[in-house]
Amino acid sequence: MSDRFIGTYDVAVCGGGFAGISAALAAARQGKRVVLLEKQYLLGGLGTAGLITIFLPLCDGYGRQVSFGLAEELLRLSVKYGAEDKYPENWLDGVGTRTEKDKRYEVQYNAQLFALLAEQLLLDSGVEILYGSYVVDAEVEAGKITRLYVENKSGRGEVFANSVVDATGDCDIAHFAGAPTDTFRQGNLLAAWYYYTDGDGYKLQMQGASDTPEREKTGREQTPLVARRFGGLDGRELSEMTCLSHQKILEGWLKKRKSSPEAVISTVATIPQIRMTRKIVGEYELSYTEEHTPFEDSVGMVSNWKRRGPVYEVPFRTLYSKQVKNLICAGRCTSVDETLWDVMRVIPCCAVTGQAAGTAAAMTDDFSTLDVARLQEVLRQSGVVLHERDLPREGATSKANA
Ligand SMILES: Cc1cc2nc3c(=O)[nH]c(=O)nc-3n(C[C@H](O)[C@H](O)[C@H](O)COP(=O)(O)OP(=O)(O)OC[C@H]3O[C@@H](n4cnc5c(N)ncnc54)[C@H](O)[C@@H]3O)c2cc1C
């Protein structure tokens, strides 16, 4: 029996985290017919269902905004009705113009509200959202994805699209399509973030260290929750990881309850809190040491959430491999070296690469032949600043205060 026909689109975006939201919006704003395929029934990925609600900085830490376009639009959307925490005074009326030396443009937002607002934005832009839709395979002919296999409540079906954005976070589509990928060999530490409510309100409890060498250098101890590390690409392992995370939440809450008996667990994550899993081996691999390096094919800039100072221009070539011509990656699965991966995986960077990928996907079904100057022009018109040389000099690149 042949698979059910779901639809034909200009652009299929797989995954509805921050990268997928940005890609779908960007493509739809170019007037294209876009479908967003998301296996959950909520947008935002780790940034909502995963309870990772800290929108890390758009700025370099010296008062210069470096990420623009949808990164800024989504940051503003996330705090449209107020922030939970970390709300630098006056940035909202002056992002990009202030030169605050000691405050970075980061906020803590409400996950559920953001998911609803993002959904509204996508629907208003004409994106078709297919929730509960797991992309399980891709068929490739003559170097292009010709159909995506999708499973949802209706059974198994087929989606046809000129170009495909892989915003699954795990590079699932590239893997299915046989594009070159690489995995995070070191493995992830366990995280067990949850929300609780006590007499003072709704609060985020962050549990579980991250691999942050800069902090380690300061001597502050980072104790892992468990000795084990997780690759994040094995179904059984992810379930074990989730159970361990739940146990740690329970332990943490029972301990907390001793000192604040009114504390109750409010929300636990409904997707695994995993940082890095699989990424594309693109036409270029951006490395940690390439801060302040100009790239003529830059599609936007990001800063380093761990360290004030560095600015990275993101080359278009980090988003695709020539081996699958109509596939482009965005979010935490772009082509960067192992050290930069921990920098590029965060929310603002996902929005930057998502916008670039979605815009490009609206323009071509062969990324290696796309006229990058034309892509850059569209990105510029959408508010993206592409090069560090186009930023105000103020704030500079000095690491003196880092
Ligand atoms: C413990 C932890 C702490 C973190 N702390 C921060 C922080 O403080 N600030 C910050 O900015 N970032 C932080 N991050 C990183 C950040 O949250 C994520 O890397 C980022 O949100 C990833 O966005 P994404 O869109 O690339 O991927 P994801 O958020 O993973 O979204 C991928 C989406 O695709 C869907 N999907 C996956 N596979 C398929 C498929 N085959 N078919 C259909 N749908 C699919 C998923 O359901 C998901 O919705 C943290 C991450 C972790 C784990």
Coordinates of C-alpha atoms and ligand atoms in Angstrom, one line a residue:
M1 CA 0.0 0.0 0.0
S2 CA 1.4 3.4 -0.9
D3 CA 1.9 6.1 1.7
R4 CA -0.8 8.8 2.0
F5 CA -0.2 12.1 0.2
I6 CA 0.1 15.0 2.8
G7 CA 1.0 17.9 0.6
T8 CA 3.3 19.7 -1.8
Y9 CA 5.2 22.8 -0.6
D10 CA 7.9 25.2 -1.6
V11 CA 9.7 24.7 1.7
A12 CA 9.4 22.0 4.4
V13 CA 10.8 22.9 7.8
C14 CA 11.4 19.9 10.0
G15 CA 11.4 20.7 13.7
G16 CA 9.7 23.7 15.4
G17 CA 12.3 24.8 17.9
F18 CA 13.7 28.3 17.7
A19 CA 15.6 27.4 14.6
G20 CA 12.5 26.0 12.9
I21 CA 10.3 28.8 13.9
S22 CA 12.8 31.3 12.5
A23 CA 13.2 29.3 9.3
A24 CA 9.5 28.9 8.7
L25 CA 8.8 32.6 9.3
A26 CA 11.6 33.7 7.1
A27 CA 10.5 31.4 4.2
A28 CA 6.8 32.4 4.6
R29 CA 7.8 36.1 4.6
Q30 CA 9.3 35.5 1.2
G31 CA 5.8 34.5 0.0
K32 CA 6.5 30.8 -0.1
R33 CA 4.2 27.9 0.7
V34 CA 5.7 26.5 3.9
V35 CA 4.9 23.5 6.1
L36 CA 6.4 23.1 9.6
L37 CA 6.6 19.5 10.7
E38 CA 6.9 19.2 14.5
K39 CA 6.7 15.9 16.5
Q40 CA 5.4 17.7 19.6
Y41 CA 2.1 19.5 20.0
L42 CA 4.0 22.7 21.0
L43 CA 6.4 25.0 19.3
G44 CA 9.8 26.0 20.8
G45 CA 11.6 22.7 21.3
L46 CA 14.1 22.9 24.1
G47 CA 13.2 26.5 24.5
T48 CA 9.7 25.7 25.7
A49 CA 8.9 22.0 26.1
G50 CA 12.5 21.6 27.3
L51 CA 12.1 24.4 29.9
I52 CA 15.2 26.2 28.7
T53 CA 13.8 29.6 29.1
I54 CA 16.9 31.8 29.1
F55 CA 17.3 33.8 25.9
L56 CA 21.0 34.3 26.0
P57 CA 22.6 37.5 24.8
L58 CA 22.3 39.2 21.4
C59 CA 25.2 41.4 22.3
D60 CA 29.0 41.0 22.7
G61 CA 29.0 42.0 26.3
Y62 CA 30.5 45.4 25.6
G63 CA 27.2 47.1 24.7
R64 CA 27.2 46.1 21.0
Q65 CA 24.3 44.2 19.7
V66 CA 25.6 41.6 17.2
S67 CA 22.5 39.4 16.4
F68 CA 19.6 41.1 14.7
G69 CA 16.6 40.2 12.6
L70 CA 14.5 37.4 13.9
A71 CA 16.8 36.8 16.8
E72 CA 15.8 40.2 18.1
E73 CA 12.2 39.9 17.0
L74 CA 11.8 36.6 18.9
L75 CA 13.6 37.9 22.0
R76 CA 11.1 40.8 22.0
L77 CA 8.2 38.5 21.5
S78 CA 9.4 36.3 24.4
V79 CA 9.0 39.3 26.8
K80 CA 6.1 41.0 25.1
Y81 CA 4.0 40.5 28.2
G82 CA 6.8 40.7 30.7
A83 CA 9.8 38.6 31.6
E84 CA 10.4 36.1 34.4
D85 CA 13.8 37.3 35.2
K86 CA 17.1 38.9 33.9
Y87 CA 15.6 41.9 32.2
P88 CA 18.2 44.5 31.6
E89 CA 16.7 47.9 32.1
N90 CA 16.1 50.0 29.1
W91 CA 17.4 47.6 26.4
L92 CA 13.8 47.2 25.1
D93 CA 13.8 50.8 23.9
G94 CA 17.3 50.9 22.9
V95 CA 18.8 47.6 21.7
G96 CA 21.7 48.4 19.5
T97 CA 22.1 51.9 20.7
R98 CA 23.0 51.5 24.3
T99 CA 26.5 50.8 25.4
E100 CA 26.0 49.1 28.7
K101 CA 29.2 47.6 29.8
D102 CA 28.0 45.3 32.5
K103 CA 24.7 44.0 31.2
R104 CA 24.0 41.7 28.3
Y105 CA 20.8 41.6 26.4
E106 CA 19.4 38.4 27.8
V107 CA 16.0 37.6 29.4
Q108 CA 14.1 34.8 31.0
Y109 CA 10.7 34.3 29.5
N110 CA 7.6 32.3 30.0
A111 CA 7.8 29.1 27.9
Q112 CA 4.2 28.4 27.4
L113 CA 3.3 31.9 26.5
F114 CA 6.1 32.1 24.0
A115 CA 5.0 28.9 22.4
L116 CA 1.5 30.3 21.9
L117 CA 2.7 33.6 20.6
A118 CA 5.1 31.9 18.2
E119 CA 2.3 29.7 16.9
Q120 CA 0.1 32.8 16.3
L121 CA 3.0 34.5 14.5
L122 CA 3.5 31.5 12.2
L123 CA -0.2 31.1 11.4
D124 CA -0.5 34.8 10.7
S125 CA 2.4 34.4 8.3
G126 CA 0.6 31.6 6.4
V127 CA 2.8 28.7 7.7
E128 CA 0.9 25.4 7.9
I129 CA 1.8 23.7 11.1
L130 CA 1.6 20.0 11.3
Y131 CA 1.9 19.0 15.0
G132 CA 2.4 15.4 16.1
S133 CA 4.2 14.8 12.9
Y134 CA 7.5 12.9 13.1
V135 CA 9.7 13.0 10.0
V136 CA 11.0 9.4 9.9
D137 CA 12.8 9.2 6.6
A138 CA 13.8 11.0 3.4
E139 CA 14.0 9.8 -0.1
V140 CA 16.8 11.2 -2.3
E141 CA 17.1 11.1 -6.1
A142 CA 19.8 12.7 -8.1
G143 CA 21.2 14.4 -5.0
K144 CA 17.9 16.0 -3.9
I145 CA 15.3 15.1 -1.3
T146 CA 12.3 14.2 -3.3
R147 CA 10.0 13.3 -0.4
L148 CA 9.8 13.2 3.3
Y149 CA 8.1 10.4 5.2
V150 CA 6.0 11.6 8.1
E151 CA 4.2 9.7 10.7
N152 CA 1.3 11.2 12.7
K153 CA -2.1 10.2 14.0
S154 CA -3.3 9.6 10.4
G155 CA -0.6 7.0 9.8
R156 CA 2.4 7.3 7.5
G157 CA 2.4 10.0 4.8
E158 CA 4.5 11.8 2.2
V159 CA 5.5 15.5 2.0
F160 CA 6.9 16.9 -1.2
A161 CA 8.9 20.1 -1.1
N162 CA 11.4 22.0 -3.3
S163 CA 13.7 22.6 -0.4
V164 CA 14.0 21.2 3.1
V165 CA 15.2 22.8 6.3
D166 CA 16.6 20.5 8.9
A167 CA 15.8 22.2 12.2
T168 CA 15.4 19.0 14.2
G169 CA 18.3 19.9 16.4
D170 CA 19.7 16.4 15.9
C171 CA 20.3 16.6 12.2
D172 CA 17.8 13.8 11.6
I173 CA 16.9 14.8 8.1
A174 CA 20.5 15.0 6.9
H175 CA 21.2 11.6 8.5
F176 CA 18.1 10.1 6.7
A177 CA 19.2 11.7 3.4
G178 CA 22.7 10.4 3.6
A179 CA 24.4 13.8 4.0
P180 CA 27.7 13.7 5.9
T181 CA 27.2 14.2 9.6
D182 CA 29.2 14.1 12.8
T183 CA 28.3 13.2 16.4
F184 CA 29.1 14.7 19.8
R185 CA 31.6 12.2 20.9
Q186 CA 32.2 13.5 24.4
G187 CA 28.5 13.1 25.3
N188 CA 26.2 15.3 27.3
L189 CA 26.0 15.8 31.0
L190 CA 22.6 15.1 32.6
A191 CA 20.3 18.1 33.1
A192 CA 17.2 18.2 35.3
W193 CA 15.7 21.6 35.0
Y194 CA 12.2 22.1 36.3
Y195 CA 9.8 24.8 37.5
Y196 CA 8.4 24.9 41.0
T197 CA 6.0 27.3 42.7
D198 CA 6.4 28.5 46.3
G199 CA 5.1 31.5 48.3
D200 CA 7.2 33.9 46.1
G201 CA 5.9 32.6 42.7
Y202 CA 6.9 30.4 39.7
K203 CA 10.6 29.7 39.6
L204 CA 13.1 27.9 37.4
Q205 CA 15.3 25.4 39.1
M206 CA 18.4 24.7 37.0
Q207 CA 20.1 21.4 37.9
G208 CA 23.0 19.8 36.1
A209 CA 26.4 21.2 35.2
S210 CA 27.3 22.1 31.6
D211 CA 30.8 21.7 30.1
T212 CA 32.0 25.3 30.5
P213 CA 35.8 25.4 30.6
E214 CA 35.8 29.1 31.2
R215 CA 33.9 28.6 34.4
E216 CA 36.0 25.7 35.4
K217 CA 39.1 27.9 35.1
T218 CA 37.6 30.2 37.7
G219 CA 37.7 27.4 40.2
R220 CA 33.9 27.3 40.6
E221 CA 33.0 23.7 41.1
Q222 CA 30.6 22.0 38.6
T223 CA 29.4 18.7 40.0
P224 CA 27.7 16.5 37.4
L225 CA 24.4 15.0 38.6
V226 CA 25.5 11.5 37.5
A227 CA 28.9 10.2 36.2
R228 CA 27.4 9.0 32.9
R229 CA 27.3 11.0 29.6
F230 CA 24.7 10.8 26.9
G231 CA 24.9 10.8 23.1
G232 CA 21.3 11.6 22.6
L233 CA 20.7 9.6 19.4
D234 CA 19.6 6.2 20.9
G235 CA 16.0 5.7 21.8
R236 CA 16.6 3.5 24.8
E237 CA 19.4 5.8 26.1
L238 CA 17.2 8.9 25.8
S239 CA 14.5 7.1 27.9
E240 CA 17.0 6.2 30.5
M241 CA 18.3 9.7 30.6
T242 CA 14.8 11.1 31.0
C243 CA 14.1 8.7 33.9
L244 CA 17.4 9.7 35.6
S245 CA 16.5 13.4 35.1
H246 CA 13.1 12.8 36.7
Q247 CA 14.7 11.1 39.6
K248 CA 17.0 14.0 40.1
I249 CA 14.1 16.4 40.0
L250 CA 12.3 14.4 42.6
E251 CA 15.4 14.3 44.8
G252 CA 16.0 18.0 44.4
W253 CA 12.4 18.9 45.2
L254 CA 12.3 16.7 48.3
K255 CA 15.4 18.4 49.6
K256 CA 14.0 21.8 48.8
R257 CA 10.7 21.0 50.6
K258 CA 12.6 20.5 53.9
S259 CA 13.4 24.2 53.9
S260 CA 10.4 25.5 52.0
P261 CA 7.4 23.2 52.7
E262 CA 5.2 25.2 50.4
A263 CA 7.3 24.5 47.3
V264 CA 5.5 22.3 44.7
I265 CA 6.7 21.1 41.3
S266 CA 4.9 23.0 38.6
T267 CA 6.4 21.8 35.3
V268 CA 8.8 19.2 34.0
A269 CA 10.3 19.1 30.6
T270 CA 8.4 17.0 28.0
I271 CA 11.5 16.6 25.7
P272 CA 14.9 15.4 26.7
Q273 CA 17.2 18.2 27.9
I274 CA 20.1 17.3 25.7
R275 CA 22.6 19.8 24.4
M276 CA 24.6 18.5 21.4
T277 CA 24.0 15.3 19.4
R278 CA 24.6 15.3 15.7
K279 CA 25.6 18.1 13.2
I280 CA 26.1 18.5 9.5
V281 CA 29.5 18.3 8.0
G282 CA 29.0 21.4 5.9
E283 CA 31.0 23.0 3.1
Y284 CA 32.8 24.9 5.8
E285 CA 33.4 24.2 9.5
L286 CA 33.5 27.3 11.6
S287 CA 36.0 27.1 14.4
Y288 CA 36.1 28.5 17.9
T289 CA 39.3 30.4 17.1
E290 CA 37.6 32.3 14.2
E291 CA 36.2 35.1 16.3
H292 CA 36.3 38.5 14.6
T293 CA 37.1 36.7 11.3
P294 CA 35.3 38.3 8.3
F295 CA 33.5 36.0 5.9
E296 CA 32.2 37.3 2.6
D297 CA 29.4 34.8 2.7
S298 CA 28.3 35.8 6.2
V299 CA 24.5 35.4 6.8
G300 CA 24.5 37.0 10.3
M301 CA 26.5 37.2 13.5
V302 CA 26.5 35.7 16.9
S303 CA 28.3 36.3 20.2
N304 CA 29.7 34.0 22.8
W305 CA 27.4 33.5 25.7
K306 CA 30.3 32.2 27.9
R307 CA 32.6 35.1 27.3
R308 CA 32.3 38.8 26.6
G309 CA 34.1 40.0 23.5
P310 CA 34.0 37.4 20.7
V311 CA 31.8 38.0 17.6
Y312 CA 31.5 35.3 14.9
E313 CA 30.3 36.0 11.4
V314 CA 28.4 32.8 10.3
P315 CA 29.4 31.7 6.8
F316 CA 26.5 30.4 4.6
R317 CA 28.6 27.4 3.8
T318 CA 28.2 26.1 7.4
L319 CA 24.6 25.4 6.8
Y320 CA 24.7 22.8 4.0
S321 CA 26.6 20.0 2.3
K322 CA 26.7 19.8 -1.5
Q323 CA 25.9 16.1 -1.2
V324 CA 22.2 16.8 -0.7
K325 CA 21.5 19.9 -2.8
N326 CA 18.1 21.0 -1.5
L327 CA 18.8 20.4 2.2
I328 CA 19.9 23.2 4.6
C329 CA 20.5 22.9 8.4
A330 CA 19.7 25.4 11.1
G331 CA 20.0 25.6 14.9
R332 CA 22.1 23.3 17.0
C333 CA 23.1 21.1 14.1
T334 CA 25.2 23.5 11.9
S335 CA 28.8 22.9 10.9
V336 CA 31.1 24.1 13.6
D337 CA 34.0 22.6 15.5
E338 CA 33.4 20.8 18.8
T339 CA 34.3 23.8 21.0
L340 CA 32.2 26.3 19.1
W341 CA 29.3 23.9 19.1
D342 CA 28.7 24.7 22.7
V343 CA 28.4 28.4 21.7
M344 CA 26.4 28.0 18.5
R345 CA 23.7 25.7 20.0
V346 CA 22.1 28.4 22.1
I347 CA 18.8 30.2 21.3
P348 CA 20.0 33.5 19.6
C349 CA 22.4 31.5 17.4
C350 CA 19.5 29.1 16.4
A351 CA 17.4 32.1 15.4
V352 CA 20.2 33.6 13.3
T353 CA 20.9 30.3 11.4
G354 CA 17.2 29.6 11.2
Q355 CA 16.5 32.9 9.5
A356 CA 19.3 32.4 7.1
A357 CA 18.3 28.9 6.2
G358 CA 14.6 29.7 5.8
T359 CA 15.4 32.7 3.6
A360 CA 17.7 30.6 1.4
A361 CA 15.2 27.8 1.2
A362 CA 12.7 30.2 -0.2
M363 CA 15.2 31.1 -3.0
T364 CA 16.5 27.9 -4.3
D365 CA 16.5 24.1 -4.4
D366 CA 20.3 23.9 -4.8
F367 CA 22.1 25.7 -2.0
S368 CA 25.6 25.3 -3.5
T369 CA 24.6 27.4 -6.5
L370 CA 22.6 30.1 -4.8
D371 CA 23.7 33.6 -5.5
V372 CA 24.8 34.5 -1.9
A373 CA 24.9 38.2 -2.6
R374 CA 21.2 38.0 -3.4
L375 CA 20.5 36.1 -0.2
Q376 CA 22.5 38.6 1.8
E377 CA 20.5 41.4 0.2
V378 CA 17.2 39.8 1.4
L379 CA 18.6 39.2 4.8
R380 CA 19.8 42.9 5.1
Q381 CA 16.3 44.0 4.0
S382 CA 14.9 41.9 6.8
G383 CA 17.1 43.7 9.4
V384 CA 20.0 41.4 9.6
V385 CA 23.5 42.9 10.0
L386 CA 25.9 40.6 8.3
H387 CA 29.4 41.8 9.0
E388 CA 31.3 43.0 12.1
R389 CA 32.7 45.9 10.0
D390 CA 29.0 47.1 9.7
L391 CA 28.7 47.4 13.5
P392 CA 29.3 50.6 15.3
R393 CA 32.9 50.7 16.5
E394 CA 31.8 51.6 20.0
G395 CA 32.3 48.7 22.5
A396 CA 35.1 47.4 20.3
T397 CA 36.6 44.0 20.5
S398 CA 38.8 44.6 23.5
K399 CA 38.9 41.7 25.9
A400 CA 40.4 43.9 28.6
N401 CA 37.3 43.6 30.8
A402 CA 36.4 40.0 29.9
Ligands
LIG1 C1 20.3 21.8 29.9 C2 20.3 22.8 28.8 C3 20.6 24.1 29.2 C4 20.6 25.1 28.2 N1 20.7 26.4 28.5 C5 20.5 27.4 27.6 C6 20.3 28.7 28.0 O1 20.4 29.1 29.1 N2 20.1 29.6 27.0 C7 20.0 29.3 25.7 O2 19.9 30.2 24.8 N3 20.2 28.0 25.3 C8 20.4 27.1 26.2 N4 20.4 25.7 25.8 C9 20.4 25.4 24.4 C10 19.1 25.7 23.7 O3 18.0 25.6 24.5 C11 18.9 24.8 22.5 O4 20.1 24.3 21.9 C12 18.1 25.5 21.4 O5 16.9 25.9 22.0 C13 18.0 24.5 20.2 O6 17.1 25.0 19.3 P1 16.8 24.2 18.0 O7 15.6 24.8 17.3 O8 18.1 24.1 17.2 O9 16.5 22.7 18.5 P2 15.4 22.1 19.4 O10 15.0 23.1 20.5 O11 15.9 20.8 19.9 O12 14.1 21.9 18.5 C14 14.1 20.9 17.6 C15 12.6 20.6 17.4 O13 12.5 19.6 16.4 C16 11.5 18.6 16.8 N5 12.0 17.4 16.1 C17 13.1 16.7 16.4 N6 13.3 15.7 15.5 C18 12.2 15.7 14.7 C19 11.7 14.9 13.7 N7 12.4 13.9 13.2 N8 10.5 15.2 13.1 C20 9.8 16.3 13.5 N9 10.2 17.1 14.5 C21 11.3 16.8 15.1 C22 11.6 18.6 18.3 O14 10.4 18.1 18.9 C23 11.9 20.1 18.6 O15 10.7 20.8 18.8 C24 20.4 24.7 26.8 C25 20.2 23.4 26.5 C26 20.1 22.4 27.5 C27 19.9 21.0 27.1

